[in-house]
XYZ file of N, CA and C in Angstrom:
480
model
N 31.722 39.813 68.650
C 30.682 40.819 68.456
C 29.324 40.137 68.382
N 28.376 40.793 68.962
C 27.012 40.274 68.961
C 26.140 41.215 68.128
N 26.120 40.981 66.807
C 25.387 41.842 65.882
C 24.098 41.132 65.470
N 23.077 41.329 66.288
C 21.817 40.609 66.133
C 20.796 41.468 65.392
N 20.188 40.875 64.373
C 19.074 41.526 63.689
C 17.819 41.150 64.461
N 17.213 42.137 65.091
C 16.010 41.872 65.876
C 14.798 41.824 64.961
N 13.768 41.137 65.416
C 12.580 40.997 64.584
C 11.791 42.303 64.535
N 11.072 42.445 63.471
C 10.230 43.617 63.254
C 8.814 43.289 63.712
N 8.278 44.137 64.554
C 6.906 43.994 65.036
C 6.173 45.284 64.689
N 5.282 45.250 63.696
C 4.604 46.480 63.280
C 3.802 47.147 64.395
N 3.473 46.396 65.424
C 2.723 46.958 66.545
C 3.629 47.534 67.631
N 4.932 47.407 67.430
C 5.874 47.879 68.443
C 7.077 48.567 67.792
N 6.786 49.537 66.920
C 7.842 50.271 66.240
C 8.286 51.422 67.151
N 9.578 51.580 67.331
C 10.060 52.642 68.234
C 9.759 54.028 67.676
N 9.731 54.986 68.553
C 9.628 56.383 68.139
C 11.047 56.866 67.846
N 11.177 57.651 66.801
C 12.505 58.097 66.378
C 13.277 58.770 67.514
N 12.601 59.608 68.283
C 13.282 60.339 69.352
C 13.730 59.441 70.500
N 13.254 58.215 70.532
C 13.642 57.279 71.586
C 14.849 56.410 71.205
N 15.297 56.526 69.965
C 16.397 55.689 69.482
C 17.727 56.365 69.802
N 18.560 55.661 70.538
C 19.868 56.198 70.935
C 20.845 56.154 69.774
N 21.604 57.228 69.630
C 22.675 57.241 68.638
C 23.774 56.281 69.075
N 24.575 55.829 68.131
C 25.687 54.938 68.487
C 26.714 55.642 69.366
N 27.551 54.853 69.974
C 28.682 55.372 70.731
C 29.495 56.263 69.782
N 29.693 57.539 70.113
C 30.394 58.454 69.205
C 31.865 58.109 68.968
N 32.391 57.149 69.705
C 33.774 56.713 69.479
C 33.897 55.805 68.260
N 32.759 55.351 67.720
C 32.788 54.402 66.606
C 33.554 54.956 65.404
N 33.270 56.193 65.040
C 33.892 56.799 63.857
C 35.416 56.716 63.918
N 35.980 57.168 65.012
C 37.449 57.129 65.148
C 37.949 55.695 65.303
N 37.162 54.855 65.940
C 37.580 53.472 66.189
C 37.749 52.673 64.896
N 37.003 53.044 63.844
C 37.155 52.327 62.566
C 38.137 53.026 61.626
N 38.846 54.034 62.159
C 39.892 54.665 61.362
C 39.605 56.083 60.929
N 38.640 56.741 61.571
C 38.349 58.128 61.214
C 37.877 58.242 59.777
N 38.184 59.354 59.166
C 37.659 59.621 57.818
C 38.050 58.558 56.798
N 39.322 58.187 56.758
C 39.760 57.200 55.761
C 39.161 55.816 56.021
N 39.196 55.377 57.257
C 38.637 54.071 57.591
C 37.138 54.019 57.349
N 36.465 55.094 57.694
C 35.013 55.124 57.505
C 34.671 55.113 56.016
N 35.410 55.863 55.212
C 35.173 55.869 53.758
C 35.349 54.468 53.171
N 36.376 53.768 53.624
C 36.593 52.401 53.136
C 35.422 51.500 53.519
N 34.961 51.641 54.758
C 33.846 50.820 55.226
C 32.579 51.119 54.429
N 32.274 52.396 54.229
C 31.087 52.787 53.457
C 31.220 52.302 52.015
N 32.407 52.446 51.465
C 32.643 51.976 50.097
C 32.365 50.494 49.961
N 32.869 49.724 50.891
C 32.625 48.280 50.837
C 31.145 47.965 51.026
N 30.492 48.685 51.939
C 29.058 48.448 52.152
C 28.297 48.624 50.831
N 28.492 49.738 50.158
C 27.751 49.978 48.917
C 28.201 49.080 47.775
N 29.475 48.702 47.740
C 29.915 47.737 46.728
C 29.184 46.413 46.902
N 28.961 46.032 48.141
C 28.238 44.781 48.414
C 26.735 44.939 48.173
N 26.184 46.079 48.542
C 24.733 46.265 48.452
C 24.270 46.270 46.990
N 25.103 46.792 46.083
C 24.699 46.806 44.668
C 24.803 45.414 44.032
N 25.327 44.467 44.783
C 25.384 43.073 44.327
C 24.409 42.191 45.111
N 23.642 42.797 45.996
C 22.776 42.045 46.903
C 21.371 41.850 46.315
N 20.526 41.224 47.110
C 19.136 41.015 46.712
C 18.312 42.300 46.709
N 18.869 43.382 47.243
C 18.148 44.663 47.215
C 18.852 45.675 46.314
N 19.639 45.182 45.384
C 20.364 46.053 44.456
C 19.422 46.946 43.659
N 18.204 46.493 43.428
C 17.241 47.261 42.627
C 16.878 48.601 43.268
N 17.169 48.787 44.555
C 16.920 50.069 45.213
C 18.002 51.109 44.873
N 19.113 50.661 44.351
C 20.291 51.510 44.180
C 20.688 51.605 42.715
N 21.241 52.767 42.332
C 21.706 52.888 40.943
C 22.827 51.891 40.680
N 22.897 51.425 39.468
C 23.952 50.485 39.098
C 25.091 51.172 38.344
N 24.889 52.423 38.017
C 25.922 53.222 37.354
C 27.019 53.569 38.358
N 28.267 53.307 38.003
C 29.397 53.536 38.920
C 29.468 54.975 39.413
N 29.256 55.924 38.528
C 29.332 57.334 38.918
C 28.225 57.680 39.925
N 27.040 57.164 39.714
C 25.918 57.434 40.618
C 26.117 56.770 41.982
N 26.638 55.567 41.995
C 26.848 54.893 43.282
C 27.980 55.594 44.050
N 28.942 56.144 43.353
C 29.996 56.913 44.026
C 29.413 58.154 44.695
N 28.442 58.800 44.047
C 27.765 59.946 44.650
C 27.020 59.530 45.914
N 26.381 58.374 45.863
C 25.648 57.872 47.032
C 26.619 57.554 48.166
N 27.751 56.963 47.836
C 28.758 56.673 48.864
C 29.170 57.957 49.578
N 29.421 59.014 48.806
C 29.847 60.290 49.414
C 28.710 60.909 50.229
N 27.529 60.971 49.652
C 26.393 61.609 50.315
C 25.962 60.840 51.560
N 25.652 59.567 51.393
C 25.196 58.761 52.525
C 26.322 58.523 53.527
N 27.547 58.483 53.034
C 28.683 58.334 53.931
C 28.752 59.464 54.946
N 28.392 60.673 54.516
C 28.358 61.817 55.445
C 27.313 61.587 56.536
N 26.168 61.055 56.155
C 25.106 60.793 57.138
C 25.575 59.743 58.152
N 26.035 58.609 57.649
C 26.458 57.534 58.547
C 27.643 57.959 59.413
N 28.567 58.727 58.846
C 29.712 59.212 59.626
C 29.227 60.111 60.765
N 28.288 60.972 60.469
C 27.792 61.887 61.494
C 27.111 61.146 62.639
N 26.281 60.172 62.323
C 25.608 59.444 63.411
C 26.588 58.611 64.215
N 27.753 58.312 63.600
C 28.754 57.474 64.262
C 29.791 58.282 65.029
N 29.595 59.595 65.126
C 30.524 60.417 65.879
C 31.499 61.209 65.035
N 31.311 61.185 63.724
C 32.195 61.916 62.827
C 31.749 63.356 62.628
N 32.379 64.035 61.679
C 32.046 65.434 61.407
C 30.572 65.605 61.034
N 30.042 66.774 61.316
C 28.623 67.061 61.088
C 28.391 67.635 59.682
N 29.066 67.110 58.698
C 28.966 67.612 57.323
C 27.570 67.442 56.740
N 26.942 66.325 57.018
C 25.601 66.061 56.475
C 24.629 67.133 56.959
N 24.569 67.369 58.255
C 23.661 68.374 58.827
C 24.018 69.777 58.373
N 25.306 70.079 58.309
C 25.734 71.408 57.890
C 25.320 71.694 56.456
N 25.373 70.683 55.596
C 25.020 70.868 54.188
C 23.517 70.840 53.950
N 22.807 69.978 54.677
C 21.389 69.760 54.383
C 20.427 70.149 55.496
N 20.946 70.426 56.673
C 20.052 70.647 57.808
C 19.452 69.322 58.232
N 18.343 69.382 58.942
C 17.694 68.133 59.362
C 16.955 67.526 58.176
N 17.197 66.258 57.927
C 16.513 65.533 56.865
C 15.685 64.441 57.520
N 14.410 64.421 57.210
C 13.516 63.393 57.738
C 13.763 62.099 56.958
N 14.549 61.203 57.542
C 14.927 59.967 56.863
C 13.713 59.076 56.559
N 12.740 59.066 57.446
C 11.546 58.247 57.218
C 10.815 58.758 55.984
N 10.607 60.044 55.925
C 9.924 60.656 54.778
C 10.736 60.443 53.496
N 12.047 60.563 53.603
C 12.912 60.395 52.441
C 12.801 58.979 51.849
N 12.551 57.997 52.699
C 12.469 56.605 52.239
C 11.058 56.180 51.833
N 10.063 57.049 52.007
C 8.667 56.708 51.671
C 8.480 56.261 50.224
N 9.151 56.882 49.253
C 8.926 56.459 47.862
C 9.353 55.012 47.574
N 10.170 54.450 48.454
C 10.644 53.086 48.261
C 9.720 52.127 48.990
N 9.459 51.019 48.393
C 8.595 50.013 48.994
C 9.482 49.049 49.788
N 9.635 49.320 51.076
C 10.590 48.587 51.917
C 9.832 47.629 52.822
N 10.210 46.358 52.742
C 9.569 45.358 53.602
C 10.616 44.733 54.536
N 10.170 43.785 55.338
C 11.065 43.137 56.317
C 12.243 42.443 55.650
N 11.978 41.796 54.532
C 13.039 41.085 53.813
C 14.131 42.068 53.363
N 13.717 43.218 52.868
C 14.688 44.230 52.425
C 15.510 44.728 53.607
N 14.843 44.983 54.718
C 15.532 45.442 55.935
C 16.578 44.415 56.379
N 16.199 43.154 56.386
C 17.101 42.092 56.820
C 18.313 41.981 55.894
N 18.098 42.118 54.613
C 19.211 42.067 53.650
C 20.156 43.249 53.875
N 19.598 44.428 54.077
C 20.393 45.637 54.313
C 21.226 45.482 55.581
N 20.588 45.026 56.656
C 21.303 44.830 57.926
C 22.345 43.713 57.820
N 22.014 42.660 57.091
C 22.965 41.564 56.906
C 24.221 42.032 56.183
N 24.036 42.936 55.227
C 25.180 43.492 54.511
C 26.020 44.353 55.454
N 25.347 45.152 56.273
C 26.083 45.936 57.274
C 26.871 45.022 58.212
N 26.242 43.945 58.647
C 26.917 43.028 59.576
C 28.183 42.459 58.940
N 28.091 42.038 57.683
C 29.264 41.504 56.982
C 30.396 42.528 56.940
N 30.051 43.757 56.623
C 31.060 44.812 56.504
C 31.667 45.148 57.866
N 30.845 45.190 58.891
C 31.356 45.478 60.235
C 32.275 44.367 60.733
N 31.973 43.141 60.386
C 32.823 42.025 60.804
C 34.213 42.124 60.191
N 34.323 42.829 59.072
C 35.621 43.030 58.422
C 36.282 44.316 58.918
N 35.558 45.413 58.827
C 36.150 46.734 59.084
C 36.182 47.127 60.552
N 35.447 46.445 61.391
C 35.433 46.799 62.814
C 35.865 45.623 63.685
N 36.559 44.672 63.092
C 36.936 43.463 63.844
C 37.883 43.760 65.007
N 38.628 44.859 64.918
C 39.562 45.205 65.991
C 39.035 46.289 66.923
N 37.766 46.620 66.774
C 37.134 47.652 67.604
C 36.466 46.974 68.793
N 36.478 47.659 69.913
C 35.811 47.140 71.111
C 34.376 46.723 70.753
N 34.006 45.469 71.008
C 32.680 44.974 70.596
C 31.501 45.852 71.013
N 31.519 46.400 72.212
C 30.389 47.221 72.664
C 30.201 48.466 71.795
N 31.286 48.997 71.279
C 31.205 50.173 70.404
C 30.564 49.783 69.073
N 31.006 48.666 68.507
C 30.448 48.187 67.237
C 28.974 47.821 67.429
N 28.679 47.153 68.513
C 27.296 46.743 68.796
C 26.378 47.949 68.923
N 26.878 49.054 69.476
C 26.036 50.244 69.601
C 25.699 50.812 68.220
N 26.639 50.757 67.289
C 26.394 51.221 65.920
C 25.363 50.317 65.239
N 25.578 49.017 65.351
C 24.659 48.079 64.704
C 23.273 48.153 65.341
N 23.210 48.312 66.647
C 21.924 48.411 67.341
C 21.137 49.626 66.830
N 21.852 50.734 66.602
C 21.195 51.914 66.026
C 20.615 51.572 64.655
N 21.433 50.973 63.781
C 20.963 50.611 62.441
C 19.763 49.672 62.521
N 19.859 48.678 63.381
C 18.790 47.690 63.541
C 17.494 48.361 63.994
N 17.577 49.192 64.997
C 16.382 49.833 65.547
C 15.825 50.872 64.594
N 16.685 51.730 64.070
C 16.212 52.800 63.186
C 15.601 52.238 61.907
N 16.148 51.161 61.405
C 15.643 50.591 60.149
C 14.191 50.117 60.269
N 13.741 49.878 61.463
C 12.333 49.493 61.660
C 11.397 50.628 61.276
N 11.859 51.864 61.407
C 11.047 53.020 61.036
C 10.856 53.124 59.522
N 11.730 52.497 58.766
C 11.722 52.647 57.315
C 10.867 51.612 56.599
N 10.423 50.591 57.315
C 9.545 49.592 56.698
C 8.191 50.250 56.451
N 7.777 50.201 55.199
C 6.521 50.840 54.832
C 5.644 49.958 53.955
N 5.967 48.702 53.920
C 5.212 47.741 53.108
C 4.668 46.664 54.040
N 3.382 46.390 53.960
C 2.784 45.371 54.839
C 3.478 44.023 54.728
N 3.380 43.279 55.801
C 4.069 41.996 55.943
C 3.831 41.047 54.774
N 2.611 40.911 54.291
C 2.309 39.924 53.249
C 2.179 40.523 51.852
N 2.476 41.812 51.718
C 2.387 42.444 50.402
C 3.548 41.962 49.541
N 3.268 41.788 48.272
C 4.322 41.356 47.356
C 4.903 42.564 46.660
N 6.176 42.691 46.709
C 6.860 43.796 46.057
C 6.998 43.504 44.572
N 7.257 44.536 43.781
C 7.393 44.399 42.342
C 8.430 43.346 41.974
N 9.547 43.326 42.678
C 10.602 42.360 42.349
C 10.120 40.933 42.554
N 9.242 40.721 43.553
C 8.679 39.391 43.778
C 7.729 39.012 42.635
N 6.914 39.974 42.217
C 5.963 39.719 41.136
C 6.664 39.411 39.830
N 7.787 40.097 39.596
C 8.527 39.899 38.356
C 9.084 38.484 38.248
N 9.260 37.813 39.378
C 9.826 36.458 39.378
C 8.770 35.381 39.149
N 7.493 35.749 39.208
C 6.405 34.760 39.093
C 6.259 34.315 37.665
């Protein structure tokens, strides 16, 4: 698998409508509902232990809610049931992430965690299918960066 984190160029951010969804076979290829739940579960278990854990609740009950809620979103973009849209309609993901101060380092950590999980849960899936999912995450995540390149985030300041 070729799961490459591409560089972020603030002068060349894609338009949301130009970003292709992943190959819709991805959802079933990782095991449908059960396989996808396991993959999402592992992703969030790892993310709450990562360098960007401060973005996520540390309470087990709250992180379980996030797994269920966000799992619906990721499943839908990956070719799974349209539960997220049916329950919430269209949600502007960029606007939803505005309250968070997201920089390139955070994006790279998030994508790196996804890559680790995909290498485990999608190791038997046709590489092009997995790559299409990761490419979507990589490209779309560029829209969520909202902190200038040299700005110091609160977590960085706290370490000084």
